[in-house]
């Protein structure tokens, strides 16, 4: 009952907390051309753990913004306008905060839970692995 | 000095699950 596979089906969180699960889900998303959503999700987690006193932190915030939000890619399309405006403004004013991407991450995660995660659990990639 | 891409990659990797 506590096998990795049993955990993967429990929640998106438990899938992403497992190395093999996250890897397989990433392979699936690459094929579906939406791997950026997962990379963004992990980037948000990584960013939250960064030290605000580290001079790398504002540069990482800017890199996340440029790579996923400013470019009208899939992550940008999934986010609410207000969420994007808030992040843009935070970066412009250099108001760097550990939780500045939290709302954006939640929006992407909700869509991932509703769509990609369920598609993954019925995909041939998953079924072959099982 | 690290490029923005390297910093981003490092940030993503730091959050990925590690082998148990």
PDB file of N, CA, C and O in Angstrom, chain A residues 16-20 22 39 42-43 45-47 56 59-60 63-64 66-68, chain B:
ATOM      1  N   UNK A  16       5.095  14.431  -7.092  1.00  0.00           N
ATOM      2  CA  UNK A  16       6.223  15.334  -7.312  1.00  0.00           C
ATOM      3  C   UNK A  16       7.282  15.228  -6.215  1.00  0.00           C
ATOM      4  O   UNK A  16       8.402  15.693  -6.385  1.00  0.00           O
ATOM      5  N   UNK A  17       6.912  14.615  -5.104  1.00  0.00           N
ATOM      6  CA  UNK A  17       7.877  14.430  -4.018  1.00  0.00           C
ATOM      7  C   UNK A  17       8.707  13.175  -4.193  1.00  0.00           C
ATOM      8  O   UNK A  17       9.617  12.906  -3.415  1.00  0.00           O
ATOM      9  N   UNK A  18       8.388  12.397  -5.211  1.00  0.00           N
ATOM     10  CA  UNK A  18       9.104  11.151  -5.461  1.00  0.00           C
ATOM     11  C   UNK A  18       9.988  11.330  -6.699  1.00  0.00           C
ATOM     12  O   UNK A  18       9.515  11.804  -7.729  1.00  0.00           O
ATOM     13  N   UNK A  19      11.259  10.962  -6.581  1.00  0.00           N
ATOM     14  CA  UNK A  19      12.181  11.247  -7.677  1.00  0.00           C
ATOM     15  C   UNK A  19      11.754  10.573  -8.994  1.00  0.00           C
ATOM     16  O   UNK A  19      11.710  11.226 -10.041  1.00  0.00           O
ATOM     17  N   UNK A  20      11.426   9.295  -8.917  1.00  0.00           N
ATOM     18  CA  UNK A  20      11.026   8.601 -10.148  1.00  0.00           C
ATOM     19  C   UNK A  20       9.697   9.141 -10.682  1.00  0.00           C
ATOM     20  O   UNK A  20       9.515   9.282 -11.890  1.00  0.00           O
ATOM     21  N   UNK A  22       8.430  12.195 -10.275  1.00  0.00           N
ATOM     22  CA  UNK A  22       8.632  13.522 -10.868  1.00  0.00           C
ATOM     23  C   UNK A  22       9.294  13.390 -12.239  1.00  0.00           C
ATOM     24  O   UNK A  22       8.946  14.084 -13.193  1.00  0.00           O
ATOM     25  N   UNK A  39       8.587  22.784 -14.536  1.00  0.00           N
ATOM     26  CA  UNK A  39       9.840  23.469 -14.189  1.00  0.00           C
ATOM     27  C   UNK A  39       9.550  24.742 -13.397  1.00  0.00           C
ATOM     28  O   UNK A  39      10.257  25.062 -12.431  1.00  0.00           O
ATOM     29  N   UNK A  42       8.693  23.786  -9.794  1.00  0.00           N
ATOM     30  CA  UNK A  42       9.896  23.498  -9.000  1.00  0.00           C
ATOM     31  C   UNK A  42      10.710  24.764  -8.753  1.00  0.00           C
ATOM     32  O   UNK A  42      11.283  24.942  -7.677  1.00  0.00           O
ATOM     33  N   UNK A  43      10.762  25.645  -9.742  1.00  0.00           N
ATOM     34  CA  UNK A  43      11.497  26.902  -9.574  1.00  0.00           C
ATOM     35  C   UNK A  43      10.889  27.721  -8.426  1.00  0.00           C
ATOM     36  O   UNK A  43      11.617  28.320  -7.628  1.00  0.00           O
ATOM     37  N   UNK A  45       9.304  26.533  -5.809  1.00  0.00           N
ATOM     38  CA  UNK A  45       9.712  25.889  -4.553  1.00  0.00           C
ATOM     39  C   UNK A  45      11.157  26.225  -4.207  1.00  0.00           C
ATOM     40  O   UNK A  45      11.476  26.521  -3.064  1.00  0.00           O
ATOM     41  N   UNK A  46      12.016  26.158  -5.207  1.00  0.00           N
ATOM     42  CA  UNK A  46      13.431  26.472  -4.988  1.00  0.00           C
ATOM     43  C   UNK A  46      13.601  27.913  -4.558  1.00  0.00           C
ATOM     44  O   UNK A  46      14.372  28.214  -3.633  1.00  0.00           O
ATOM     45  N   UNK A  47      12.867  28.792  -5.203  1.00  0.00           N
ATOM     46  CA  UNK A  47      12.978  30.220  -4.885  1.00  0.00           C
ATOM     47  C   UNK A  47      12.556  30.496  -3.440  1.00  0.00           C
ATOM     48  O   UNK A  47      13.184  31.279  -2.736  1.00  0.00           O
ATOM     49  N   UNK A  56      22.155  36.531  -5.025  1.00  0.00           N
ATOM     50  CA  UNK A  56      21.656  35.763  -6.177  1.00  0.00           C
ATOM     51  C   UNK A  56      20.125  35.812  -6.254  1.00  0.00           C
ATOM     52  O   UNK A  56      19.538  35.668  -7.320  1.00  0.00           O
ATOM     53  N   UNK A  59      18.299  38.019  -8.671  1.00  0.00           N
ATOM     54  CA  UNK A  59      18.595  37.595 -10.045  1.00  0.00           C
ATOM     55  C   UNK A  59      17.786  36.360 -10.425  1.00  0.00           C
ATOM     56  O   UNK A  59      17.359  36.211 -11.574  1.00  0.00           O
ATOM     57  N   UNK A  60      17.596  35.473  -9.462  1.00  0.00           N
ATOM     58  CA  UNK A  60      16.782  34.282  -9.742  1.00  0.00           C
ATOM     59  C   UNK A  60      15.322  34.686  -9.953  1.00  0.00           C
ATOM     60  O   UNK A  60      14.663  34.183 -10.869  1.00  0.00           O
ATOM     61  N   UNK A  63      15.086  35.959 -13.327  1.00  0.00           N
ATOM     62  CA  UNK A  63      15.234  34.874 -14.310  1.00  0.00           C
ATOM     63  C   UNK A  63      13.930  34.092 -14.441  1.00  0.00           C
ATOM     64  O   UNK A  63      13.509  33.748 -15.544  1.00  0.00           O
ATOM     65  N   UNK A  64      13.274  33.810 -13.301  1.00  0.00           N
ATOM     66  CA  UNK A  64      11.991  33.090 -13.336  1.00  0.00           C
ATOM     67  C   UNK A  64      10.964  33.934 -14.099  1.00  0.00           C
ATOM     68  O   UNK A  64      10.232  33.431 -14.959  1.00  0.00           O
ATOM     69  N   UNK A  66      11.459  36.303 -16.356  1.00  0.00           N
ATOM     70  CA  UNK A  66      11.749  36.400 -17.792  1.00  0.00           C
ATOM     71  C   UNK A  66      11.471  35.101 -18.532  1.00  0.00           C
ATOM     72  O   UNK A  66      10.918  35.090 -19.623  1.00  0.00           O
ATOM     73  N   UNK A  67      11.867  34.006 -17.887  1.00  0.00           N
ATOM     74  CA  UNK A  67      11.773  32.707 -18.557  1.00  0.00           C
ATOM     75  C   UNK A  67      10.326  32.202 -18.685  1.00  0.00           C
ATOM     76  O   UNK A  67       9.945  31.577 -19.667  1.00  0.00           O
ATOM     77  N   UNK A  68       9.506  32.450 -17.667  1.00  0.00           N
ATOM     78  CA  UNK A  68       8.183  31.810 -17.650  1.00  0.00           C
ATOM     79  C   UNK A  68       6.996  32.771 -17.754  1.00  0.00           C
ATOM     80  O   UNK A  68       5.910  32.358 -18.126  1.00  0.00           O
TER      81      UNK A  68
ATOM     82  N   UNK B   1      31.015  34.820 -12.927  1.00  0.00           N
ATOM     83  CA  UNK B   1      29.636  35.111 -12.496  1.00  0.00           C
ATOM     84  C   UNK B   1      28.661  34.195 -13.251  1.00  0.00           C
ATOM     85  O   UNK B   1      28.814  33.967 -14.449  1.00  0.00           O
ATOM     86  N   UNK B   2      27.706  33.652 -12.510  1.00  0.00           N
ATOM     87  CA  UNK B   2      26.762  32.709 -13.104  1.00  0.00           C
ATOM     88  C   UNK B   2      25.805  33.425 -14.044  1.00  0.00           C
ATOM     89  O   UNK B   2      25.384  34.530 -13.779  1.00  0.00           O
ATOM     90  N   UNK B   3      25.453  32.749 -15.119  1.00  0.00           N
ATOM     91  CA  UNK B   3      24.464  33.323 -16.021  1.00  0.00           C
ATOM     92  C   UNK B   3      23.071  33.116 -15.416  1.00  0.00           C
ATOM     93  O   UNK B   3      22.883  32.287 -14.526  1.00  0.00           O
ATOM     94  N   UNK B   4      22.118  33.879 -15.920  1.00  0.00           N
ATOM     95  CA  UNK B   4      20.745  33.748 -15.416  1.00  0.00           C
ATOM     96  C   UNK B   4      20.215  32.329 -15.602  1.00  0.00           C
ATOM     97  O   UNK B   4      19.526  31.805 -14.743  1.00  0.00           O
ATOM     98  N   UNK B   5      20.552  31.734 -16.735  1.00  0.00           N
ATOM     99  CA  UNK B   5      20.098  30.370 -17.008  1.00  0.00           C
ATOM    100  C   UNK B   5      20.634  29.382 -15.979  1.00  0.00           C
ATOM    101  O   UNK B   5      19.912  28.498 -15.524  1.00  0.00           O
ATOM    102  N   UNK B   6      21.924  29.563 -15.636  1.00  0.00           N
ATOM    103  CA  UNK B   6      22.540  28.673 -14.648  1.00  0.00           C
ATOM    104  C   UNK B   6      21.863  28.830 -13.286  1.00  0.00           C
ATOM    105  O   UNK B   6      21.601  27.849 -12.592  1.00  0.00           O
ATOM    106  N   UNK B   7      21.598  30.088 -12.930  1.00  0.00           N
ATOM    107  CA  UNK B   7      20.958  30.353 -11.636  1.00  0.00           C
ATOM    108  C   UNK B   7      19.569  29.719 -11.581  1.00  0.00           C
ATOM    109  O   UNK B   7      19.181  29.126 -10.577  1.00  0.00           O
ATOM    110  N   UNK B   8      18.847  29.851 -12.680  1.00  0.00           N
ATOM    111  CA  UNK B   8      17.499  29.290 -12.732  1.00  0.00           C
ATOM    112  C   UNK B   8      17.550  27.764 -12.630  1.00  0.00           C
ATOM    113  O   UNK B   8      16.785  27.147 -11.883  1.00  0.00           O
ATOM    114  N   UNK B   9      18.487  27.179 -13.378  1.00  0.00           N
ATOM    115  CA  UNK B   9      18.629  25.728 -13.367  1.00  0.00           C
ATOM    116  C   UNK B   9      18.986  25.223 -11.972  1.00  0.00           C
ATOM    117  O   UNK B   9      18.458  24.220 -11.492  1.00  0.00           O
ATOM    118  N   UNK B  10      19.870  25.956 -11.316  1.00  0.00           N
ATOM    119  CA  UNK B  10      20.288  25.616  -9.952  1.00  0.00           C
ATOM    120  C   UNK B  10      19.091  25.678  -8.997  1.00  0.00           C
ATOM    121  O   UNK B  10      18.923  24.820  -8.132  1.00  0.00           O
ATOM    122  N   UNK B  11      18.271  26.696  -9.187  1.00  0.00           N
ATOM    123  CA  UNK B  11      17.091  26.896  -8.349  1.00  0.00           C
ATOM    124  C   UNK B  11      16.106  25.737  -8.537  1.00  0.00           C
ATOM    125  O   UNK B  11      15.583  25.182  -7.565  1.00  0.00           O
ATOM    126  N   UNK B  12      15.881  25.339  -9.797  1.00  0.00           N
ATOM    127  CA  UNK B  12      14.968  24.228 -10.089  1.00  0.00           C
ATOM    128  C   UNK B  12      15.513  22.931  -9.487  1.00  0.00           C
ATOM    129  O   UNK B  12      14.804  22.202  -8.806  1.00  0.00           O
ATOM    130  N   UNK B  13      16.810  22.691  -9.716  1.00  0.00           N
ATOM    131  CA  UNK B  13      17.425  21.443  -9.231  1.00  0.00           C
ATOM    132  C   UNK B  13      17.361  21.338  -7.708  1.00  0.00           C
ATOM    133  O   UNK B  13      17.173  20.249  -7.172  1.00  0.00           O
ATOM    134  N   UNK B  14      17.506  22.477  -7.042  1.00  0.00           N
ATOM    135  CA  UNK B  14      17.505  22.458  -5.579  1.00  0.00           C
ATOM    136  C   UNK B  14      16.152  21.989  -5.022  1.00  0.00           C
ATOM    137  O   UNK B  14      16.071  21.524  -3.894  1.00  0.00           O
ATOM    138  N   UNK B  15      15.105  22.140  -5.832  1.00  0.00           N
ATOM    139  CA  UNK B  15      13.764  21.783  -5.355  1.00  0.00           C
ATOM    140  C   UNK B  15      13.321  20.392  -5.807  1.00  0.00           C
ATOM    141  O   UNK B  15      12.292  19.892  -5.364  1.00  0.00           O
ATOM    142  N   UNK B  16      14.119  19.771  -6.676  1.00  0.00           N
ATOM    143  CA  UNK B  16      13.739  18.440  -7.183  1.00  0.00           C
ATOM    144  C   UNK B  16      13.929  17.404  -6.079  1.00  0.00           C
ATOM    145  O   UNK B  16      14.848  17.516  -5.271  1.00  0.00           O
ATOM    146  N   UNK B  17      13.061  16.383  -6.048  1.00  0.00           N
ATOM    147  CA  UNK B  17      13.207  15.350  -5.016  1.00  0.00           C
ATOM    148  C   UNK B  17      14.509  14.583  -5.184  1.00  0.00           C
ATOM    149  O   UNK B  17      14.948  14.336  -6.309  1.00  0.00           O
ATOM    150  N   UNK B  18      15.103  14.247  -4.062  1.00  0.00           N
ATOM    151  CA  UNK B  18      16.361  13.485  -4.081  1.00  0.00           C
ATOM    152  C   UNK B  18      16.057  12.000  -3.919  1.00  0.00           C
ATOM    153  O   UNK B  18      15.048  11.619  -3.352  1.00  0.00           O
ATOM    154  N   UNK B  19      16.985  11.200  -4.415  1.00  0.00           N
ATOM    155  CA  UNK B  19      16.839   9.735  -4.315  1.00  0.00           C
ATOM    156  C   UNK B  19      16.777   9.321  -2.849  1.00  0.00           C
ATOM    157  O   UNK B  19      17.538   9.814  -2.033  1.00  0.00           O
ATOM    158  N   UNK B  20      15.835   8.422  -2.553  1.00  0.00           N
ATOM    159  CA  UNK B  20      15.729   7.991  -1.153  1.00  0.00           C
ATOM    160  C   UNK B  20      16.670   6.831  -0.876  1.00  0.00           C
ATOM    161  O   UNK B  20      16.962   6.079  -1.738  1.00  0.00           O
TER     162      UNK B  20
END
